[in-house]
mmCIF file of C-alpha atoms in Angstrom:
data_model
loop_
_atom_site.group_PDB
_atom_site.id
_atom_site.type_symbol
_atom_site.label_atom_id
_atom_site.label_comp_id
_atom_site.label_asym_id
_atom_site.label_seq_id
_atom_site.Cartn_x
_atom_site.Cartn_y
_atom_site.Cartn_z
ATOM 1 C CA MET Z 65 4.429 -2.656 -1.920
ATOM 2 C CA ASN Z 66 0.946 -1.233 -2.444
ATOM 3 C CA MET Z 67 -2.360 -3.046 -2.674
ATOM 4 C CA LYS Z 68 -5.887 -2.104 -3.733
ATOM 5 C CA TYR Z 69 -8.904 -1.894 -1.475
ATOM 6 C CA ILE Z 70 -12.535 -0.832 -1.690
ATOM 7 C CA SER Z 71 -13.719 2.088 0.411
ATOM 8 C CA ILE Z 72 -17.062 3.723 1.038
ATOM 9 C CA PRO Z 73 -16.022 7.293 1.964
ATOM 10 C CA LYS Z 74 -19.643 8.400 2.403
ATOM 11 C CA PRO Z 75 -23.090 7.058 1.497
ATOM 12 C CA GLY Z 76 -23.566 6.479 -2.226
ATOM 13 C CA ILE Z 77 -19.858 6.556 -3.106
ATOM 14 C CA VAL Z 78 -17.560 3.553 -3.650
ATOM 15 C CA GLU Z 79 -13.890 4.005 -4.424
ATOM 16 C CA ILE Z 80 -11.014 1.718 -5.306
ATOM 17 C CA ASN Z 81 -7.919 3.060 -3.578
ATOM 18 C CA GLU Z 82 -4.360 1.976 -2.903
ATOM 19 C CA ARG Z 83 -2.469 1.734 0.355
ATOM 20 C CA GLU Z 84 0.601 0.023 1.646
ATOM 21 C CA MET Z 85 0.238 -3.723 2.099
ATOM 22 C CA PRO Z 86 -0.140 -4.716 5.757
ATOM 23 C CA VAL Z 87 2.478 -6.773 7.579
ATOM 24 C CA ALA Z 88 1.766 -9.697 9.892
ATOM 25 C CA LEU Z 89 2.725 -8.798 13.449
ATOM 26 C CA PRO Z 90 3.178 -11.391 16.202
ATOM 27 C CA GLY Z 91 -0.176 -13.057 16.895
ATOM 28 C CA THR Z 92 -1.609 -12.080 13.503
ATOM 29 C CA ALA Z 93 -1.633 -13.568 10.018
ATOM 30 C CA LEU Z 94 -1.345 -11.920 6.623
ATOM 31 C CA LEU Z 95 -4.151 -13.157 4.364
ATOM 32 C CA LYS Z 96 -4.670 -12.810 0.608
ATOM 33 C CA LEU Z 97 -8.371 -12.372 -0.092
ATOM 34 C CA HIS Z 98 -9.914 -14.935 -2.456
ATOM 35 C CA TYR Z 99 -13.674 -14.229 -2.265
ATOM 36 C CA GLY Z 100 -15.821 -11.763 -0.375
ATOM 37 C CA GLY Z 101 -19.593 -11.739 -0.038
ATOM 38 C CA ILE Z 102 -21.653 -8.563 -0.057
ATOM 39 C CA CYS Z 103 -23.866 -8.552 3.037
ATOM 40 C CA GLY Z 104 -26.981 -6.505 3.699
ATOM 41 C CA SER Z 105 -24.941 -4.486 6.187
ATOM 42 C CA ASP Z 106 -22.489 -3.628 3.379
ATOM 43 C CA LEU Z 107 -25.404 -2.449 1.236
ATOM 44 C CA GLY Z 108 -26.711 -0.444 4.195
ATOM 45 C CA THR Z 109 -23.283 1.160 4.625
ATOM 46 C CA TYR Z 110 -23.329 2.114 0.927
ATOM 47 C CA ARG Z 111 -26.891 3.446 1.154
ATOM 48 C CA GLY Z 112 -26.261 5.289 4.425
ATOM 49 C CA SER Z 113 -28.975 3.314 6.244
ATOM 50 C CA PHE Z 114 -26.725 1.101 8.391
ATOM 51 C CA LEU Z 115 -26.587 2.899 11.723
ATOM 52 C CA TYR Z 116 -23.607 0.976 13.140
ATOM 53 C CA THR Z 117 -20.881 2.316 10.882
ATOM 54 C CA LYS Z 118 -18.832 5.445 10.486
ATOM 55 C CA TYR Z 119 -17.205 6.714 7.292
ATOM 56 C CA PRO Z 120 -14.941 6.163 5.537
ATOM 57 C CA ARG Z 121 -15.341 2.388 5.813
ATOM 58 C CA VAL Z 122 -13.841 -0.632 4.056
ATOM 59 C CA PRO Z 123 -16.781 -3.078 3.825
ATOM 60 C CA GLY Z 124 -16.837 -6.857 4.010
ATOM 61 C CA HIS Z 125 -16.862 -9.638 6.571
ATOM 62 C CA GLU Z 126 -17.937 -12.773 4.627
ATOM 63 C CA PHE Z 127 -14.824 -14.100 2.927
ATOM 64 C CA SER Z 128 -12.242 -16.707 2.147
ATOM 65 C CA ALA Z 129 -8.522 -16.082 1.994
ATOM 66 C CA GLU Z 130 -5.152 -17.781 1.799
ATOM 67 C CA ILE Z 131 -2.602 -17.480 4.596
ATOM 68 C CA VAL Z 132 0.463 -15.735 3.150
ATOM 69 C CA ASP Z 133 2.441 -15.144 6.344
ATOM 70 C CA ILE Z 134 1.923 -16.485 9.853
ATOM 71 C CA GLY Z 135 4.165 -17.220 12.786
ATOM 72 C CA ALA Z 136 4.133 -20.280 14.993
ATOM 73 C CA ASN Z 137 0.721 -20.744 16.581
ATOM 74 C CA GLU Z 138 -1.220 -23.218 18.686
ATOM 75 C CA ARG Z 139 -4.062 -23.453 16.136
ATOM 76 C CA GLY Z 140 -2.043 -25.388 13.548
ATOM 77 C CA LEU Z 141 -2.516 -22.675 10.927
ATOM 78 C CA LYS Z 142 0.134 -22.570 8.207
ATOM 79 C CA GLU Z 143 1.012 -20.603 5.114
ATOM 80 C CA GLY Z 144 -0.955 -21.735 2.055
ATOM 81 C CA MET Z 145 -4.076 -22.776 4.003
ATOM 82 C CA ILE Z 146 -7.444 -21.528 2.774
ATOM 83 C CA VAL Z 147 -9.263 -19.923 5.704
ATOM 84 C CA THR Z 148 -12.108 -17.737 6.854
ATOM 85 C CA ALA Z 149 -12.562 -15.895 10.138
ATOM 86 C CA ASN Z 150 -14.983 -14.920 12.843
ATOM 87 C CA PRO Z 151 -15.619 -11.259 11.964
ATOM 88 C CA TYR Z 152 -17.068 -10.304 15.353
ATOM 89 C CA PHE Z 153 -14.659 -8.809 17.874
ATOM 90 C CA ASN Z 154 -15.921 -8.698 21.450
ATOM 91 C CA CYS Z 155 -14.232 -7.077 24.457
ATOM 92 C CA GLY Z 156 -14.327 -10.115 26.762
ATOM 93 C CA GLN Z 157 -14.849 -7.898 29.816
ATOM 94 C CA CYS Z 158 -18.358 -6.404 29.713
ATOM 95 C CA TYR Z 159 -21.353 -7.943 31.495
ATOM 96 C CA SER Z 160 -22.489 -9.818 28.360
ATOM 97 C CA CYS Z 161 -19.041 -11.166 27.502
ATOM 98 C CA THR Z 162 -18.337 -12.411 31.028
ATOM 99 C CA ARG Z 163 -21.645 -14.320 30.933
ATOM 100 C CA GLY Z 164 -20.797 -15.944 27.574
ATOM 101 C CA TYR Z 165 -23.104 -13.760 25.460
ATOM 102 C CA VAL Z 166 -20.352 -12.371 23.261
ATOM 103 C CA ASN Z 167 -22.890 -11.532 20.542
ATOM 104 C CA CYS Z 168 -24.309 -8.917 22.965
ATOM 105 C CA CYS Z 169 -20.953 -7.279 23.699
ATOM 106 C CA MET Z 170 -21.300 -3.619 24.599
ATOM 107 C CA SER Z 171 -18.146 -2.872 22.577
ATOM 108 C CA ASN Z 172 -18.758 -5.080 19.516
ATOM 109 C CA GLN Z 173 -16.415 -4.368 16.621
ATOM 110 C CA THR Z 174 -17.592 -6.180 13.488
ATOM 111 C CA LEU Z 175 -15.404 -6.212 10.386
ATOM 112 C CA GLY Z 176 -16.896 -3.915 7.745
ATOM 113 C CA ALA Z 177 -19.103 -2.127 10.286
ATOM 114 C CA GLN Z 178 -17.308 -0.723 13.323
ATOM 115 C CA ARG Z 179 -13.845 -1.541 11.971
ATOM 116 C CA ASP Z 180 -12.512 -1.801 8.439
ATOM 117 C CA GLY Z 181 -13.508 -4.977 6.676
ATOM 118 C CA VAL Z 182 -11.902 -7.415 4.273
ATOM 119 C CA PHE Z 183 -12.472 -5.900 0.823
ATOM 120 C CA MET Z 184 -8.721 -5.512 0.389
ATOM 121 C CA GLN Z 185 -6.231 -7.568 -1.567
ATOM 122 C CA TYR Z 186 -4.442 -8.361 1.713
ATOM 123 C CA ILE Z 187 -5.601 -8.178 5.318
ATOM 124 C CA THR Z 188 -4.178 -9.035 8.699
ATOM 125 C CA LEU Z 189 -6.245 -10.652 11.424
ATOM 126 C CA PRO Z 190 -5.515 -12.056 14.877
ATOM 127 C CA VAL Z 191 -4.710 -15.769 14.688
ATOM 128 C CA GLU Z 192 -7.454 -16.624 17.207
ATOM 129 C CA ARG Z 193 -10.124 -15.266 14.794
ATOM 130 C CA ILE Z 194 -9.020 -17.474 11.854
ATOM 131 C CA TYR Z 195 -10.501 -20.868 10.952
ATOM 132 C CA GLU Z 196 -9.047 -23.401 8.519
ATOM 133 C CA GLY Z 197 -11.412 -24.160 5.644
ATOM 134 C CA GLY Z 198 -11.677 -27.905 6.206
ATOM 135 C CA GLY Z 199 -11.355 -28.708 2.512
ATOM 136 C CA LEU Z 200 -14.197 -26.418 1.399
ATOM 137 C CA SER Z 201 -13.579 -24.532 -1.816
ATOM 138 C CA PRO Z 202 -12.822 -20.819 -1.412
ATOM 139 C CA LYS Z 203 -16.194 -19.941 -3.020
ATOM 140 C CA VAL Z 204 -18.131 -22.094 -0.584
ATOM 141 C CA LEU Z 205 -16.016 -21.017 2.386
ATOM 142 C CA ALA Z 206 -16.957 -17.369 1.753
ATOM 143 C CA LEU Z 207 -20.582 -18.415 2.459
ATOM 144 C CA LEU Z 208 -19.786 -19.952 5.844
ATOM 145 C CA GLU Z 209 -20.571 -16.836 7.920
ATOM 146 C CA PRO Z 210 -24.072 -16.216 6.472
ATOM 147 C CA PHE Z 211 -24.783 -19.958 6.558
ATOM 148 C CA SER Z 212 -23.814 -20.047 10.240
ATOM 149 C CA ILE Z 213 -26.344 -17.298 10.982
ATOM 150 C CA SER Z 214 -29.123 -19.118 9.121
ATOM 151 C CA TYR Z 215 -28.222 -22.472 10.666
ATOM 152 C CA HIS Z 216 -28.255 -20.915 14.131
ATOM 153 C CA ALA Z 217 -31.765 -19.545 13.505
ATOM 154 C CA VAL Z 218 -33.053 -22.940 12.333
ATOM 155 C CA LYS Z 219 -31.429 -24.661 15.294
ATOM 156 C CA ARG Z 220 -32.862 -22.161 17.796
ATOM 157 C CA GLY Z 221 -36.276 -22.580 16.164
ATOM 158 C CA LYS Z 222 -36.021 -26.336 16.764
ATOM 159 C CA VAL Z 223 -37.161 -27.000 13.205
ATOM 160 C CA LYS Z 224 -37.785 -30.684 12.518
ATOM 161 C CA PRO Z 225 -37.718 -32.393 9.106
ATOM 162 C CA ASP Z 226 -41.528 -32.516 8.733
ATOM 163 C CA ASP Z 227 -42.191 -28.954 9.946
ATOM 164 C CA ASN Z 228 -43.688 -26.330 7.657
ATOM 165 C CA VAL Z 229 -41.636 -23.155 7.950
ATOM 166 C CA LEU Z 230 -42.049 -19.709 6.447
ATOM 167 C CA VAL Z 231 -38.761 -17.965 5.668
ATOM 168 C CA VAL Z 232 -39.364 -14.240 5.285
ATOM 169 C CA GLY Z 233 -36.739 -12.683 3.060
ATOM 170 C CA SER Z 234 -34.961 -14.137 0.077
ATOM 171 C CA GLY Z 235 -31.513 -12.713 0.687
ATOM 172 C CA THR Z 236 -28.516 -14.925 1.239
ATOM 173 C CA ILE Z 237 -29.341 -15.738 4.862
ATOM 174 C CA GLY Z 238 -33.010 -16.439 4.059
ATOM 175 C CA CYS Z 239 -32.103 -18.718 1.151
ATOM 176 C CA LEU Z 240 -29.541 -20.570 3.253
ATOM 177 C CA ALA Z 241 -32.063 -20.935 6.104
ATOM 178 C CA ALA Z 242 -34.482 -22.552 3.658
ATOM 179 C CA THR Z 243 -31.833 -25.148 2.816
ATOM 180 C CA ALA Z 244 -30.654 -25.786 6.394
#
């Protein structure tokens, strides 16, 4: 069975293509995409200004999906659950990873940047990357990744309720930081 996906074969070009639907292998889950957010990195990939990608590239890493097929797992994930995922793949072995700074991994592989993203009707991901939606609607769940980035910034800034804060940038992350 075929499915549709979005591809950016080179800067300035977006295509809708078809390929064979992926199959869940042991340790992975087959997900049906519900919603995907368009990040600044996706726009940069389209414009040719995002230096961390190669072409062709399937964009997307902010999303919600439904589990269609999954084997037994220790995470309690089951078919029919609405989920999202951590889109950042780290090696676990470099200096940064072994010190717990996985965001500084020398071999980072982010969905939609260094590896194909989620703008497909169906995707497979490792079970350990997937998170159950906790009752959030699929629309809201697709915002969890950019909200997590903005929340992390506010938390690191030690912002208190009575502080005056300037948020520079009115993109998704900036708007979510203003609400955090």
